[in-house]
Amino acid sequence: MPSDDVDARRAPGARLPGGSPDGGVLGPRFRWVSIGMCALIMLAAFENLAVTTIMPTISRELDGAGLYAFAFAGPLAVSVVGMVVAGSWSDRGNPRTALYGSVALFAAGLLIAGLAPTMPLFVGGRLVHGLGGGALTVALYVIVARVYPPVLHPRIFAGFAAAWVIPSLIGPFVAGLVADHVGWRWVFLGVLALIVPAMGMVVPAMRGMRGPAQGEERPPRDLPRIGWAVLLAVAVLVLTLTAEATGVLQWAGPVVAGVVALLALRPLLPAGTLLARRGLPSVILMRGLVAGAFFAAEVYVPRLMVTQYEVSAPEAGLALTAAGLTWAVASWLQGRFPGLSHRTTATLGAAGLTIAMGSLISTVLFGLPPAVIVAGWAVSGAGMGVLFPRLGVLTLEDSTPADQGFNSAALSITDAIGSSIALAATAIVFSALGPLGGGWPFVGAFAVTSVFVVGVWLNGPRMLRQRA
């Protein structure tokens, strides 16, 4: 970390009496910026989860059933563009201004959505919000690299993970209460009101922050990369929308969109990522593999419990709640033990996902009680909590001030693309096996996510560079 980063007068990693550098992420030096950044992550997570709960109400009130799916797929697609722009902005300029721009777009999207009189305008607000949300995550990753000493990276990323998971426990319930008693618009406008104090905590820590030193800048490739990002966003959107199509389009659409997505993805990632080259490329690839395995399977967990076991929706949600809790706890624990090797965290993450997929498939095939699903999915949450934050740590370890934005953007992009590809693949298989009835569609969907888990096992050892 260069000496001209934030507060160069203090040595990075200086230890205070508590034994942690500068007192830890909640020590005097980092307390408010840590709280502020985690608050921004939590607000973004709450909004994403809240929309799922209140979208039926919004669609009914704005007569927008035709745009229901697009309201979810659109923001995910355009977030890729936001990630690329924020990464380039951070590397060639200043991550502080990248954060200001991303938060401004995020807030503008909330305002448009909250005041929208029609469904098309609401979707437009969601697109603006998705653009800002994608940029926000990348800007925060770069700020972590510039503000915190490396030894604190596991702890702040653990905080980010907890800030994302905690809203999953209460967010849908709170959003439903607000929509029923105050109005769905206040789900968006209320989040908007909380952005200002969150930013107020982060801004002081960024004073004096500058971009890369002269001679360290990345070559100016912004416009071509943004063009590839736009093409990738379109391909992701087509991939998502055609996954539920019928006939020839059900197969041809995803195949064509998938090929285009991979071609557009390659220039946005470190060289060798799609080939699982050892080191940083495999770290970036790992993010897409674990995201695809976990988030695609998660979609079918409550559906399995409701349709096959006839449990109530709140009871089915227990599996997701259990995974959220174990994810948060495991993230906190790995942050408290930075000496835990990256190889061990990769093994634990892969093992957690393997146990989860095995429990899901076994439950369907052998008629095991639904408690097995809850327990297995809780194990998957623990595995993700250990591994997910470490991927951010490894990315920053292999980055310089000149490419922290590019690499952070790549990490977020593979997250989104891995999830999208896995969701499309599981949807195709689930639909194709539908005529067989019973639990076979679920077995097929979980078999697809298990392929991603195999990739996690194979890729794990390649994340660390060979020692000379």
Coordinates of C-alpha atoms in Angstrom, one line a residue:
M1 CA 0.0 0.0 0.0
P2 CA 1.6 3.3 -1.1
S3 CA 2.5 5.8 1.5
D4 CA 0.4 8.6 -0.1
D5 CA -2.8 6.8 0.8
V6 CA -5.0 8.0 3.6
D7 CA -3.2 9.4 6.6
A8 CA 0.3 8.4 5.5
R9 CA 1.7 9.8 8.7
R10 CA 0.6 6.7 10.5
A11 CA 2.2 3.4 9.7
P12 CA -0.4 0.9 8.3
G13 CA -0.9 -1.8 10.8
A14 CA 0.3 0.2 13.8
R15 CA -0.8 -1.7 16.9
L16 CA -2.7 -0.2 19.8
P17 CA -3.0 -1.7 23.3
G18 CA -5.9 -3.9 22.2
G19 CA -3.6 -6.0 20.0
S20 CA -5.2 -5.2 16.7
P21 CA -3.9 -2.6 14.2
D22 CA -5.2 0.8 15.3
G23 CA -7.7 -0.9 17.6
G24 CA -9.4 -3.0 14.8
V25 CA -12.1 -2.1 12.4
L26 CA -14.1 -0.6 15.3
G27 CA -11.1 1.1 16.9
P28 CA -10.9 4.9 17.1
R29 CA -9.4 5.4 13.7
F30 CA -11.8 3.2 11.6
R31 CA -14.9 3.0 13.7
W32 CA -17.1 5.4 11.8
V33 CA -16.0 4.5 8.3
S34 CA -16.5 0.8 9.1
I35 CA -20.1 1.5 10.4
G36 CA -20.8 3.8 7.5
M37 CA -19.7 1.4 4.8
C38 CA -21.5 -1.6 6.4
A39 CA -24.6 0.6 6.6
L40 CA -24.4 1.3 2.9
I41 CA -24.1 -2.4 2.2
M42 CA -27.0 -3.1 4.5
L43 CA -29.2 -0.6 2.8
A44 CA -28.5 -2.0 -0.6
A45 CA -29.2 -5.5 0.6
F46 CA -32.4 -4.5 2.3
E47 CA -33.7 -2.8 -0.8
N48 CA -32.9 -5.9 -3.0
L49 CA -34.6 -8.2 -0.5
A50 CA -37.6 -5.9 0.1
V51 CA -38.4 -5.7 -3.6
T52 CA -39.0 -9.4 -3.7
T53 CA -41.6 -9.1 -0.9
I54 CA -43.5 -6.1 -2.2
M55 CA -43.3 -6.6 -6.0
P56 CA -46.7 -8.4 -6.2
T57 CA -48.3 -5.3 -4.6
I58 CA -46.4 -2.9 -6.9
S59 CA -47.3 -4.9 -10.0
R60 CA -51.0 -5.0 -9.0
E61 CA -51.2 -1.3 -8.2
L62 CA -49.3 -0.1 -11.3
D63 CA -50.8 -2.7 -13.6
G64 CA -47.4 -4.0 -14.5
A65 CA -47.6 -7.8 -14.7
G66 CA -45.9 -7.7 -18.1
L67 CA -42.8 -6.1 -16.7
Y68 CA -42.7 -8.2 -13.5
A69 CA -39.7 -10.4 -14.5
F70 CA -37.8 -7.5 -16.2
A71 CA -38.0 -5.5 -12.9
F72 CA -35.7 -8.2 -11.4
A73 CA -33.6 -9.1 -14.4
G74 CA -32.9 -5.6 -15.6
P75 CA -31.1 -4.2 -12.5
L76 CA -28.9 -7.3 -12.4
A77 CA -27.9 -6.9 -16.0
V78 CA -27.1 -3.1 -15.8
S79 CA -25.2 -3.6 -12.5
V80 CA -22.4 -5.1 -14.6
V81 CA -22.0 -1.8 -16.4
G82 CA -21.9 0.0 -13.1
M83 CA -19.2 -2.3 -11.8
V84 CA -17.0 -1.7 -14.9
V85 CA -17.4 2.1 -14.8
A86 CA -16.7 2.2 -11.1
G87 CA -13.6 0.0 -11.5
S88 CA -12.2 2.2 -14.3
W89 CA -13.0 5.4 -12.4
S90 CA -11.3 4.2 -9.3
D91 CA -8.1 3.1 -11.1
R92 CA -7.7 6.1 -13.3
G93 CA -9.2 8.7 -10.9
N94 CA -10.2 8.6 -7.3
P95 CA -12.4 6.0 -5.5
R96 CA -13.9 8.8 -3.5
T97 CA -15.6 10.3 -6.5
A98 CA -16.5 6.9 -7.8
L99 CA -18.4 6.3 -4.5
Y100 CA -20.1 9.7 -4.7
G101 CA -21.3 8.9 -8.2
S102 CA -22.5 5.4 -7.3
V103 CA -24.4 6.6 -4.2
A104 CA -26.0 9.4 -6.3
L105 CA -27.3 6.9 -8.9
F106 CA -28.4 4.5 -6.1
A107 CA -30.4 7.3 -4.4
A108 CA -31.8 8.6 -7.7
G109 CA -33.1 5.1 -8.5
L110 CA -34.8 4.9 -5.2
L111 CA -36.4 8.3 -5.6
I112 CA -37.7 7.5 -9.1
A113 CA -39.0 4.0 -8.0
G114 CA -40.6 5.4 -4.9
L115 CA -42.5 8.2 -6.8
A116 CA -43.2 6.3 -10.0
P117 CA -46.8 6.6 -11.2
T118 CA -46.5 3.9 -13.8
M119 CA -44.7 0.5 -14.1
P120 CA -42.4 1.5 -16.9
L121 CA -41.1 4.5 -14.8
F122 CA -40.8 2.2 -11.8
V123 CA -38.6 -0.2 -13.8
G124 CA -36.6 2.8 -15.1
G125 CA -35.9 3.6 -11.4
R126 CA -34.9 0.0 -10.8
L127 CA -32.4 0.2 -13.7
V128 CA -30.8 3.4 -12.4
H129 CA -30.7 1.8 -8.9
G130 CA -29.0 -1.3 -10.4
L131 CA -26.4 0.8 -12.2
G132 CA -25.6 2.6 -8.9
G133 CA -25.7 -0.5 -6.8
G134 CA -23.2 -2.4 -9.0
A135 CA -20.8 0.6 -8.9
L136 CA -21.3 1.0 -5.1
T137 CA -19.9 -2.4 -4.2
V138 CA -16.8 -1.9 -6.4
A139 CA -16.1 1.6 -5.0
L140 CA -16.3 0.3 -1.4
Y141 CA -13.9 -2.6 -2.2
V142 CA -11.3 -0.1 -3.5
I143 CA -11.8 2.2 -0.5
V144 CA -11.1 -0.8 1.8
A145 CA -7.8 -1.3 0.0
R146 CA -6.9 2.4 0.4
V147 CA -8.0 3.0 4.0
Y148 CA -7.4 -0.3 5.9
P149 CA -4.1 -2.1 6.5
P150 CA -4.2 -5.6 4.9
V151 CA -4.3 -7.4 8.3
L152 CA -7.8 -5.9 8.8
H153 CA -9.2 -6.9 5.5
P154 CA -10.7 -10.2 6.7
R155 CA -12.6 -8.4 9.5
I156 CA -14.0 -5.6 7.3
F157 CA -15.1 -8.1 4.6
A158 CA -16.7 -10.1 7.4
G159 CA -18.6 -7.0 8.3
F160 CA -19.7 -6.6 4.7
A161 CA -20.9 -10.2 4.7
A162 CA -22.9 -9.8 7.9
A163 CA -24.3 -6.5 6.6
W164 CA -25.6 -8.3 3.6
V165 CA -27.0 -11.3 5.4
I166 CA -28.7 -9.6 8.4
P167 CA -31.3 -7.9 6.2
S168 CA -32.2 -11.4 4.9
L169 CA -33.4 -12.2 8.4
I170 CA -35.7 -9.2 8.9
G171 CA -35.8 -7.4 5.6
P172 CA -38.8 -9.1 3.9
F173 CA -40.9 -9.0 7.1
V174 CA -40.1 -5.3 7.7
A175 CA -40.9 -4.5 4.0
G176 CA -44.2 -6.3 4.2
L177 CA -45.2 -4.3 7.3
V178 CA -44.2 -1.0 5.7
A179 CA -46.1 -1.9 2.5
D180 CA -49.2 -2.9 4.4
H181 CA -49.4 -0.1 7.0
V182 CA -47.6 2.9 5.3
G183 CA -47.4 2.1 1.6
W184 CA -44.9 0.3 -0.6
R185 CA -43.4 3.6 -1.8
W186 CA -41.9 4.2 1.6
V187 CA -39.8 1.1 1.3
F188 CA -37.8 3.0 -1.2
L189 CA -38.1 6.5 0.2
G190 CA -37.3 5.3 3.7
V191 CA -34.0 3.8 2.5
L192 CA -33.3 7.0 0.7
A193 CA -33.5 9.0 3.9
L194 CA -30.9 6.7 5.6
I195 CA -28.2 7.1 2.9
V196 CA -27.2 10.6 4.0
P197 CA -26.1 9.7 7.6
A198 CA -24.4 6.5 6.3
M199 CA -22.3 8.6 3.8
G200 CA -21.6 11.2 6.5
M201 CA -19.7 8.5 8.4
V202 CA -17.6 7.4 5.4
V203 CA -16.7 10.8 3.9
P204 CA -14.2 12.0 6.6
A205 CA -12.0 8.8 6.2
M206 CA -11.6 9.6 2.5
R207 CA -10.1 13.0 2.9
G208 CA -6.7 13.2 1.2
M209 CA -7.4 10.0 -0.8
R210 CA -5.9 10.1 -4.3
G211 CA -5.7 7.8 -7.3
P212 CA -2.7 5.8 -8.3
A213 CA 0.7 7.6 -8.4
Q214 CA 2.0 8.8 -11.7
G215 CA 3.2 5.9 -13.8
E216 CA 1.0 3.4 -12.0
E217 CA -2.2 4.1 -13.9
R218 CA -3.8 1.4 -16.1
P219 CA -3.8 2.0 -19.8
P220 CA -6.9 3.9 -20.9
R221 CA -9.2 1.1 -22.0
D222 CA -12.4 2.5 -20.5
L223 CA -14.6 2.9 -23.6
P224 CA -13.9 -0.6 -25.0
R225 CA -14.5 -2.2 -21.6
I226 CA -17.7 -0.3 -21.1
G227 CA -18.8 -1.5 -24.5
W228 CA -18.1 -5.1 -23.6
A229 CA -20.0 -4.5 -20.3
V230 CA -23.1 -3.2 -22.2
L231 CA -23.0 -6.3 -24.5
L232 CA -22.6 -8.6 -21.4
A233 CA -25.5 -6.9 -19.7
V234 CA -27.7 -7.4 -22.8
A235 CA -26.6 -11.1 -23.0
V236 CA -27.4 -11.6 -19.3
L237 CA -30.8 -10.1 -19.7
V238 CA -31.6 -12.3 -22.7
L239 CA -30.2 -15.3 -20.9
T240 CA -32.5 -14.6 -17.9
L241 CA -35.6 -14.0 -19.9
T242 CA -35.3 -16.9 -22.4
A243 CA -34.7 -19.4 -19.6
E244 CA -38.5 -19.6 -19.1
A245 CA -39.3 -19.7 -22.8
T246 CA -40.8 -22.7 -24.6
G247 CA -40.0 -24.6 -27.8
V248 CA -36.7 -24.1 -29.7
L249 CA -36.2 -20.7 -28.0
Q250 CA -36.0 -22.4 -24.6
W251 CA -32.7 -24.0 -25.7
A252 CA -31.3 -21.9 -28.5
G253 CA -31.9 -18.6 -26.7
P254 CA -29.8 -19.4 -23.6
V255 CA -27.1 -21.1 -25.7
V256 CA -26.6 -18.1 -27.9
A257 CA -26.9 -15.6 -25.0
G258 CA -24.4 -17.7 -23.0
V259 CA -21.8 -17.8 -25.7
V260 CA -22.1 -14.0 -26.2
A261 CA -21.9 -13.5 -22.4
L262 CA -18.7 -15.5 -22.2
L263 CA -17.1 -13.6 -25.2
A264 CA -18.1 -10.3 -23.6
L265 CA -16.9 -11.4 -20.2
R266 CA -13.4 -12.3 -21.1
P267 CA -12.0 -8.7 -21.6
L268 CA -13.6 -7.6 -18.2
L269 CA -11.6 -10.2 -16.2
P270 CA -7.9 -10.7 -15.4
A271 CA -6.2 -12.7 -18.1
G272 CA -6.7 -16.5 -17.7
T273 CA -9.8 -16.3 -15.4
L274 CA -11.9 -18.5 -17.6
L275 CA -9.0 -21.0 -17.9
A276 CA -8.6 -21.1 -14.1
R277 CA -5.1 -19.8 -14.2
R278 CA -3.3 -20.1 -10.8
G279 CA -3.5 -17.1 -8.5
L280 CA -5.8 -14.1 -8.9
P281 CA -7.7 -15.5 -12.0
S282 CA -8.8 -18.5 -10.0
V283 CA -9.8 -16.3 -7.1
I284 CA -12.1 -14.3 -9.4
L285 CA -13.4 -17.5 -11.0
M286 CA -14.1 -19.0 -7.6
R287 CA -16.5 -16.1 -6.8
G288 CA -18.6 -17.0 -9.8
L289 CA -18.6 -20.7 -9.0
V290 CA -19.7 -20.4 -5.3
A291 CA -22.3 -17.7 -6.1
G292 CA -23.8 -19.8 -8.9
A293 CA -24.0 -22.9 -6.7
F294 CA -25.4 -21.2 -3.6
F295 CA -27.8 -18.6 -5.0
A296 CA -29.3 -20.8 -7.7
A297 CA -29.9 -23.6 -5.2
E298 CA -31.4 -21.2 -2.7
V299 CA -34.2 -20.3 -5.1
Y300 CA -35.5 -23.9 -5.0
V301 CA -35.1 -24.6 -1.3
P302 CA -38.3 -23.0 -0.1
R303 CA -40.1 -24.1 -3.3
L304 CA -39.1 -27.7 -2.5
M305 CA -40.4 -27.5 1.0
V306 CA -43.7 -25.9 0.1
T307 CA -44.6 -28.1 -2.9
Q308 CA -43.2 -31.4 -1.8
Y309 CA -43.8 -31.2 1.9
E310 CA -46.7 -28.8 2.0
V311 CA -45.1 -26.7 4.8
S312 CA -46.2 -23.1 5.2
A313 CA -44.2 -20.3 3.6
P314 CA -42.9 -19.0 7.0
E315 CA -41.8 -22.5 7.9
A316 CA -40.1 -22.9 4.5
G317 CA -38.3 -19.6 5.2
L318 CA -36.6 -21.2 8.2
A319 CA -34.0 -22.8 5.9
L320 CA -33.0 -19.4 4.5
T321 CA -33.0 -17.9 8.0
A322 CA -30.8 -20.7 9.3
A323 CA -28.3 -20.2 6.4
G324 CA -28.3 -16.4 7.0
L325 CA -27.5 -16.9 10.7
T326 CA -24.7 -19.4 10.0
W327 CA -23.3 -17.2 7.2
A328 CA -23.1 -14.2 9.6
V329 CA -21.5 -16.2 12.4
A330 CA -19.0 -17.9 10.2
S331 CA -18.0 -14.6 8.6
W332 CA -17.4 -13.1 12.0
L333 CA -15.3 -16.1 13.1
Q334 CA -13.1 -16.1 10.0
G335 CA -12.5 -12.4 10.6
R336 CA -11.5 -13.0 14.2
F337 CA -8.9 -15.6 13.1
P338 CA -7.0 -14.1 10.2
G339 CA -4.4 -16.8 10.6
L340 CA -6.8 -19.3 9.2
S341 CA -5.2 -20.2 5.9
H342 CA -6.9 -19.4 2.6
R343 CA -6.5 -23.1 1.6
T344 CA -8.5 -24.1 4.7
T345 CA -11.3 -21.6 4.0
A346 CA -11.6 -22.9 0.4
T347 CA -11.9 -26.4 1.7
L348 CA -14.5 -25.5 4.3
G349 CA -16.5 -23.6 1.8
A350 CA -16.5 -26.4 -0.7
A351 CA -17.4 -28.9 2.0
G352 CA -20.3 -26.9 3.2
L353 CA -21.8 -26.6 -0.3
T354 CA -21.2 -30.3 -0.9
I355 CA -23.0 -31.3 2.3
A356 CA -25.9 -29.0 1.4
M357 CA -26.3 -30.3 -2.1
G358 CA -26.1 -33.9 -0.9
S359 CA -28.8 -33.2 1.8
L360 CA -31.1 -31.6 -0.8
I361 CA -30.8 -34.4 -3.4
S362 CA -31.0 -37.1 -0.7
T363 CA -34.1 -35.6 0.8
V364 CA -35.9 -35.7 -2.5
L365 CA -34.8 -39.2 -3.5
F366 CA -35.3 -40.9 -0.2
G367 CA -38.1 -38.9 1.3
L368 CA -36.2 -37.6 4.3
P369 CA -37.9 -35.1 6.6
P370 CA -37.7 -31.4 5.7
A371 CA -35.6 -30.8 8.8
V372 CA -32.7 -32.3 6.8
I373 CA -33.1 -29.5 4.3
V374 CA -32.9 -26.9 7.0
A375 CA -29.8 -28.4 8.6
G376 CA -28.1 -29.0 5.3
W377 CA -28.8 -25.4 4.1
A378 CA -27.5 -24.1 7.4
V379 CA -24.2 -25.9 6.7
S380 CA -24.0 -24.2 3.3
G381 CA -24.4 -20.8 4.9
A382 CA -21.5 -21.6 7.2
G383 CA -19.3 -22.6 4.3
M384 CA -20.2 -19.5 2.4
G385 CA -19.5 -17.3 5.4
V386 CA -16.0 -18.7 5.8
L387 CA -15.1 -18.6 2.1
F388 CA -16.9 -15.6 0.6
P389 CA -15.1 -12.8 2.6
R390 CA -11.7 -14.4 2.0
L391 CA -12.2 -14.0 -1.8
G392 CA -12.2 -10.3 -1.3
V393 CA -9.1 -10.5 0.9
L394 CA -7.3 -12.6 -1.7
T395 CA -8.3 -10.2 -4.5
L396 CA -6.8 -7.2 -2.7
E397 CA -3.7 -9.1 -1.8
D398 CA -3.0 -9.7 -5.5
S399 CA -3.9 -6.1 -6.5
T400 CA -1.9 -2.9 -6.8
P401 CA -3.3 0.6 -6.5
A402 CA -3.4 0.8 -10.3
D403 CA -5.7 -2.2 -10.7
Q404 CA -7.7 -2.5 -7.4
G405 CA -10.8 -1.1 -9.2
F406 CA -10.4 -3.5 -12.2
N407 CA -10.0 -6.5 -10.0
S408 CA -12.7 -5.6 -7.6
A409 CA -15.1 -5.0 -10.5
A410 CA -14.1 -8.4 -11.9
L411 CA -14.9 -10.1 -8.6
S412 CA -18.4 -8.5 -8.5
I413 CA -19.0 -9.2 -12.2
T414 CA -18.3 -13.0 -11.8
D415 CA -20.6 -13.0 -8.8
A416 CA -23.5 -11.6 -10.9
I417 CA -22.7 -13.7 -14.1
G418 CA -22.1 -16.9 -12.2
S419 CA -25.5 -16.5 -10.5
S420 CA -27.3 -15.6 -13.7
I421 CA -25.8 -18.6 -15.7
A422 CA -26.6 -21.0 -12.8
L423 CA -30.2 -19.6 -12.5
A424 CA -30.8 -19.9 -16.2
A425 CA -29.4 -23.5 -16.3
T426 CA -31.5 -24.7 -13.3
A427 CA -34.6 -23.1 -14.8
I428 CA -34.1 -24.9 -18.1
V429 CA -33.5 -28.3 -16.4
F430 CA -36.4 -27.8 -14.0
S431 CA -38.8 -27.0 -16.8
A432 CA -37.5 -29.9 -19.0
L433 CA -38.0 -32.4 -16.1
G434 CA -41.4 -31.1 -15.2
P435 CA -43.4 -33.7 -17.1
L436 CA -41.8 -36.4 -15.0
G437 CA -43.5 -35.1 -11.9
G438 CA -42.6 -35.8 -8.3
G439 CA -39.3 -34.5 -7.1
W440 CA -37.3 -35.1 -10.3
P441 CA -37.3 -31.4 -11.4
F442 CA -35.7 -30.5 -8.1
V443 CA -33.2 -33.3 -8.4
G444 CA -32.2 -32.0 -11.8
A445 CA -31.9 -28.4 -10.6
F446 CA -29.7 -29.4 -7.6
A447 CA -27.6 -31.6 -10.0
V448 CA -26.8 -28.5 -12.0
T449 CA -25.7 -26.6 -8.9
S450 CA -23.7 -29.6 -7.9
V451 CA -21.7 -29.2 -11.1
F452 CA -20.7 -25.7 -9.8
V453 CA -19.7 -27.3 -6.5
V454 CA -17.4 -29.7 -8.4
G455 CA -15.8 -26.6 -10.0
V456 CA -15.3 -25.2 -6.5
W457 CA -13.3 -28.2 -5.4
L458 CA -11.2 -28.3 -8.6
N459 CA -10.5 -24.6 -8.5
G460 CA -9.8 -24.2 -4.8
P461 CA -6.1 -25.3 -4.8
R462 CA -5.4 -23.0 -7.8
M463 CA -6.3 -19.8 -5.9
L464 CA -2.8 -19.7 -4.3
R465 CA 0.3 -19.1 -6.3
Q466 CA 3.0 -21.7 -6.5
R467 CA 5.8 -20.8 -4.1
A468 CA 9.2 -20.6 -5.6

